[in-house]
Short mmCIF file of C-alpha atoms in Angstrom, two decimals:
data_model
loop_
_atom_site.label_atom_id
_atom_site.label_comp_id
_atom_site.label_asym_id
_atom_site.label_seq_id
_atom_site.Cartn_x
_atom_site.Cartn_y
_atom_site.Cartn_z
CA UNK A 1 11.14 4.64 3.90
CA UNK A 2 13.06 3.67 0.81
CA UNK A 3 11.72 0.40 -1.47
CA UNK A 4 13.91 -2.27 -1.57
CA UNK A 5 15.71 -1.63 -4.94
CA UNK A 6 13.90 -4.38 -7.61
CA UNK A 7 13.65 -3.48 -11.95
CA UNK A 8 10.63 -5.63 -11.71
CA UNK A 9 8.46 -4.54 -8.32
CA UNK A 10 7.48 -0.72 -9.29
CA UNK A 11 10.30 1.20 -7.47
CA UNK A 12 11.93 2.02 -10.35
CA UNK A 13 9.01 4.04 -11.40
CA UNK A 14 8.89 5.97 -8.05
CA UNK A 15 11.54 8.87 -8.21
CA UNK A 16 13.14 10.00 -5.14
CA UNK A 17 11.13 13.36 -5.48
CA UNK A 18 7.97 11.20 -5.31
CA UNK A 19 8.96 9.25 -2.49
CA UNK A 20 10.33 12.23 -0.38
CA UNK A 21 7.02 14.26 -1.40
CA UNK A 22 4.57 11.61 -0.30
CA UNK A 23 6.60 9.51 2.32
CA UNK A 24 7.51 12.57 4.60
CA UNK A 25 6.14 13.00 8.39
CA UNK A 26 3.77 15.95 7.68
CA UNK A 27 3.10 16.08 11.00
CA UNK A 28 6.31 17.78 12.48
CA UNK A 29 9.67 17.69 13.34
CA UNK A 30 11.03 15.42 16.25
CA UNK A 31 10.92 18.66 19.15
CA UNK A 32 7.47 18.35 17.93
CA UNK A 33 7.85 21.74 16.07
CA UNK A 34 5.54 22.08 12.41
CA UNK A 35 7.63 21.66 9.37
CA UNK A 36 9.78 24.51 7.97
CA UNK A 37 9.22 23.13 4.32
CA UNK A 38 6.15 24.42 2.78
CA UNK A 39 4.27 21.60 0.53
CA UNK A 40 5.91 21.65 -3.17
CA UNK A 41 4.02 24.25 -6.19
CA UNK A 42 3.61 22.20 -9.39
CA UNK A 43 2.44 23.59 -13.33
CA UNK A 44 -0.64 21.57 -14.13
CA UNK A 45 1.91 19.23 -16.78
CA UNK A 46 3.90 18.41 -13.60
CA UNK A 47 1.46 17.62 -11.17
CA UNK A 48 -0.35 15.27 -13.74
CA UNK A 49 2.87 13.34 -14.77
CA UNK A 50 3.70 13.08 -11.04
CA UNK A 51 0.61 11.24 -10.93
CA UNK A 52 0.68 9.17 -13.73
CA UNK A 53 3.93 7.91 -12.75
CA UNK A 54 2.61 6.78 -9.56
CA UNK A 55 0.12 4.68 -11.59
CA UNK A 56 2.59 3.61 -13.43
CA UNK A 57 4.00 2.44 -10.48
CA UNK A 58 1.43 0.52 -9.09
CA UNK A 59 0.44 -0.84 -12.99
CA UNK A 60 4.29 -2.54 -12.40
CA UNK A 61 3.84 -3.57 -8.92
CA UNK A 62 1.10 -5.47 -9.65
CA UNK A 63 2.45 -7.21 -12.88
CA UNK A 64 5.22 -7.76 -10.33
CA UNK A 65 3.26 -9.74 -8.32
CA UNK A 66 1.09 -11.26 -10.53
CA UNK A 67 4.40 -13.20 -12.03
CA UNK A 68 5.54 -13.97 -8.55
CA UNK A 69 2.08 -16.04 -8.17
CA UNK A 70 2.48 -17.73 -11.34
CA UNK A 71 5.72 -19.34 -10.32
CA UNK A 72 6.64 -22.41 -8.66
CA UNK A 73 9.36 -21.04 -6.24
CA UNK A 74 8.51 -19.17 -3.09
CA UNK A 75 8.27 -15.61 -3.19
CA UNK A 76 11.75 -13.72 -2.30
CA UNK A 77 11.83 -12.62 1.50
CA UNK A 78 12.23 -8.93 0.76
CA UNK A 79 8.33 -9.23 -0.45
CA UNK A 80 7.03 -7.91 2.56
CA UNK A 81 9.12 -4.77 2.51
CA UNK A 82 7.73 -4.14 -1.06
CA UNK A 83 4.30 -4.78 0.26
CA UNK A 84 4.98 -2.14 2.99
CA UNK A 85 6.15 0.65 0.38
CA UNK A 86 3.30 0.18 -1.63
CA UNK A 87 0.49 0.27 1.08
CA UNK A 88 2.08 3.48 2.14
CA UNK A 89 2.86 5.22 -1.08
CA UNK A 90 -1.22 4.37 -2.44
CA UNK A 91 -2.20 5.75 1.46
CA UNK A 92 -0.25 8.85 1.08
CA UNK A 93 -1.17 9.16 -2.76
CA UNK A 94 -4.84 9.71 -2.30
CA UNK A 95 -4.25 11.57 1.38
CA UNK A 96 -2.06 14.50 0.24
CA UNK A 97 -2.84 15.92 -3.11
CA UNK A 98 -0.42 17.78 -5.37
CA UNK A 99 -0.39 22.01 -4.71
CA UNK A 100 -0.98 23.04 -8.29
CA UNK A 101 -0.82 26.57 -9.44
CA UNK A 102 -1.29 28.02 -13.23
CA UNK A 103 -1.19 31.74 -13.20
CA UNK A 104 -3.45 33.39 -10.21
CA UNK A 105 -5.36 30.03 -10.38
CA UNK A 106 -4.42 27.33 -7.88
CA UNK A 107 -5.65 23.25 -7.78
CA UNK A 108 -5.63 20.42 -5.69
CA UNK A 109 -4.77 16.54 -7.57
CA UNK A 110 -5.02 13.20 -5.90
CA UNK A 111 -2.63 10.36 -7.54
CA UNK A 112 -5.56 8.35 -6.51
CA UNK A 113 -8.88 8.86 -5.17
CA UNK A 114 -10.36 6.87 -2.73
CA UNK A 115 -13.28 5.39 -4.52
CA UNK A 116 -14.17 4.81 -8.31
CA UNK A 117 -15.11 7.90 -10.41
CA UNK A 118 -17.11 7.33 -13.33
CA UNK A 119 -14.69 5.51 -15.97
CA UNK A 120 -11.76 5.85 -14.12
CA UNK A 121 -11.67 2.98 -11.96
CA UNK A 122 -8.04 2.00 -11.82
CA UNK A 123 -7.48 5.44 -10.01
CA UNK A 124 -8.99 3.95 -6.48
CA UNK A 125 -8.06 3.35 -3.96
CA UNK A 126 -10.11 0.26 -3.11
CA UNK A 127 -9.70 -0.49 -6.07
CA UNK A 128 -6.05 -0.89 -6.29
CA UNK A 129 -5.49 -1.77 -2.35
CA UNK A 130 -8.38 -4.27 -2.47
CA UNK A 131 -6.73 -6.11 -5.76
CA UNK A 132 -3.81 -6.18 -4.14
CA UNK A 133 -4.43 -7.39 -0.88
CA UNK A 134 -6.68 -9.80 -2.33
CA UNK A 135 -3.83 -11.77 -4.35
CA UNK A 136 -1.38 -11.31 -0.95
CA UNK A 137 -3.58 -13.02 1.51
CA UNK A 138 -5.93 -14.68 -0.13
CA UNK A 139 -4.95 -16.08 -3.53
CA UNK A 140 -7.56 -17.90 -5.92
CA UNK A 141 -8.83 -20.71 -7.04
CA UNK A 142 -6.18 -21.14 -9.11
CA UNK A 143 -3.26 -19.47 -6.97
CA UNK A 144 -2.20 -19.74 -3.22
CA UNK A 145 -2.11 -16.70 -1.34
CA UNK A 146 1.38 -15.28 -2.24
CA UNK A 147 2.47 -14.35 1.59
CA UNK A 148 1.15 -17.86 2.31
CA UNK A 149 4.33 -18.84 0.35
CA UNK A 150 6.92 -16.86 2.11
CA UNK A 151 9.38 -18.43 4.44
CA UNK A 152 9.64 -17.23 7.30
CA UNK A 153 12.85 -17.84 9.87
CA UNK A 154 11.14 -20.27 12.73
CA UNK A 155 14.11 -19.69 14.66
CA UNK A 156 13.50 -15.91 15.28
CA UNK A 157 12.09 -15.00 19.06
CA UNK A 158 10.20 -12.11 17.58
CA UNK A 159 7.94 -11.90 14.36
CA UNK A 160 10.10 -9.44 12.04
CA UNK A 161 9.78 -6.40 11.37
CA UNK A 162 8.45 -5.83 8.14
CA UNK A 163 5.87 -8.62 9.07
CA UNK A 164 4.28 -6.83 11.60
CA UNK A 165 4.20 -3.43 9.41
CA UNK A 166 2.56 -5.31 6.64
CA UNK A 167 -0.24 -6.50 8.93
CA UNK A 168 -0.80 -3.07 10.48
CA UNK A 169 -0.98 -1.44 7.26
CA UNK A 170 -2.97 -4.13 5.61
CA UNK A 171 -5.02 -3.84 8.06
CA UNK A 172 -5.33 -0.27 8.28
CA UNK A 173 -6.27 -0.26 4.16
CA UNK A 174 -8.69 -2.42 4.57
CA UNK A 175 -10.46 -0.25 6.95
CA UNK A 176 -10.17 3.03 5.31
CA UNK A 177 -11.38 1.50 1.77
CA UNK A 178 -14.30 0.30 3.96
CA UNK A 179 -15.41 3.55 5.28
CA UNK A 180 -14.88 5.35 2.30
CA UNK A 181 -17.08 2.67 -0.10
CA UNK A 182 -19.96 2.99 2.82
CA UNK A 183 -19.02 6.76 2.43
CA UNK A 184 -19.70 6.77 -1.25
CA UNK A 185 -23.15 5.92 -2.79
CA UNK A 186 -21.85 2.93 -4.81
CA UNK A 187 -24.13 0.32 -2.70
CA UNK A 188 -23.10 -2.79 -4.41
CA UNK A 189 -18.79 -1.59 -4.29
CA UNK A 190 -19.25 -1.52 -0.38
CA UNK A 191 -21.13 -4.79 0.11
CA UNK A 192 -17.81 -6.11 -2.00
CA UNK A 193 -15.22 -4.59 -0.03
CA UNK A 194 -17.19 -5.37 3.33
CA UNK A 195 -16.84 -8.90 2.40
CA UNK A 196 -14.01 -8.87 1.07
CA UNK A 197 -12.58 -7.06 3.92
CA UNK A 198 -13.94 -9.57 6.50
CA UNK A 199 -12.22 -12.49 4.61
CA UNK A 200 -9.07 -10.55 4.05
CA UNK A 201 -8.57 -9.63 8.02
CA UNK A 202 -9.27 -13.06 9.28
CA UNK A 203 -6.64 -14.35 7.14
CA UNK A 204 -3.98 -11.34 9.04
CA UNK A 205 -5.02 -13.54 12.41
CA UNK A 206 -3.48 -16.80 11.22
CA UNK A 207 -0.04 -14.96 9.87
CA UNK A 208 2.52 -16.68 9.48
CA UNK A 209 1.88 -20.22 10.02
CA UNK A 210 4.05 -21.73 12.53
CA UNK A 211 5.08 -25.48 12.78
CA UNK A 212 3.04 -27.62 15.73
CA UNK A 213 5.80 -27.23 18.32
CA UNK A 214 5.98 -23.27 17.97
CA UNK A 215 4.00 -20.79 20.34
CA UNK A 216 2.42 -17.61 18.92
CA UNK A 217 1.79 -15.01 21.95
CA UNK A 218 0.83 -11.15 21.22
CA UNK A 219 3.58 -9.00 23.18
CA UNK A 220 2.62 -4.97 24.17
CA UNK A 221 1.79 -4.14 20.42
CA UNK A 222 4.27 -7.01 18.89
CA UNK A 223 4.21 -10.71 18.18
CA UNK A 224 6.44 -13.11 19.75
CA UNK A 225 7.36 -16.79 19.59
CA UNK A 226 8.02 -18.76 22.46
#
């Protein structure tokens, strides 16, 4: 899964070698085989920029979409695609660490972990994912929701794509930073996200918003218009 190419969104910060290292099916080969290729060996200085360019990543993504709030025109269509990347690159980021090895001694890192360590909490997960998905669906007081914004083709039979993957993995985010804040002993971070989390799926029911005379029917694990 390649980002849709964008200066602004992040992608440029995401090197192929990133992408293939994080984005690949770990779990096998199509004849259901295991992989042949065994998980990449980094130096210490190479695992850690690896990581910091994945922040770096997700520091532009959301300056991305911060500036795509702020503006009067409606967010470009190829949005959702963006979304998609990013959901799966911060999944896969603090899922499979970097394989570090420095002489006889060998390391784990996590790009991101899942919850906030002590000072470090623009490194998690539901940190990042909640911010995110936060300014996507639900917008503030002084900013509509940005998806809210998107047009969407009324003439389609089908709800696209890259809409349905951004609900599934929205969805699926805001679940896993739920059971790891209840997992963690920050009390007050999980009562946030819980909410949060509530308000944030409810909003996923109602999307897109379709015009009076348009039906909205759920089709064997797809959406359809009728």
């Amino acid at each position: 899964m390649q980002l849709p190419p964008s200066s602004s969104s992040g992608a440029s910060l995401v090197t192929h070698e990133i992408q293939d290292r994080l984005l690949e099916d770990p779990s096998g080969s199509e004849d259901g085989n295991p992989p042949a290729r065994e998980p990449r060996v980094y130096r210490r200085d190479e695992a850690e920029r690896q990581s910091l360019d994945i922040l770096k990543a997700l520091d532009s993504f959301e300056t991305y979409i911060a500036r795509l709030a702020s503006e009067e025109t409606p967010p470009p269509r190829k949005l959702t695609a963006e979304v998609c990347f990013i959901l799966r690159l911060m999944v896969e980021a603090c899922r499979r660490p970097l394989q570090i090895k420095d002489g006889d001694q060998r390391d784990e890192l996590f790009a991101l972990d899942l919850v906030p360590k002590q000072h470090d909490r623009e490194r998690a997960f539901v940190v990042r994912a909640g911010r995110i998905l936060q300014r996507l669906w639900l917008g503030s007081r002084s900013e509509a929701a940005l998806l809210s914004r998107i047009s969407i083709g009324q003439h389609q039979t089908e709800l696209p794509y890259d809409c349905f993957a951004l609900i599934v993995l929205s969805r699926w985010a805001l679940a896993r930073s739920v059971m790891a804040a209840d997992g963690s002993k920050q009390t007050q971070l999980a009562a946030f996200v819980t909410r949060s989390t509530v308000a944030i799926w409810k909003t996923t029911q109602s999307w897109p918003s379709l015009d009076a005379t348009a039906g909205f029917r759920p089709q064997a694990g797809r959406c359809a218009w009728h």
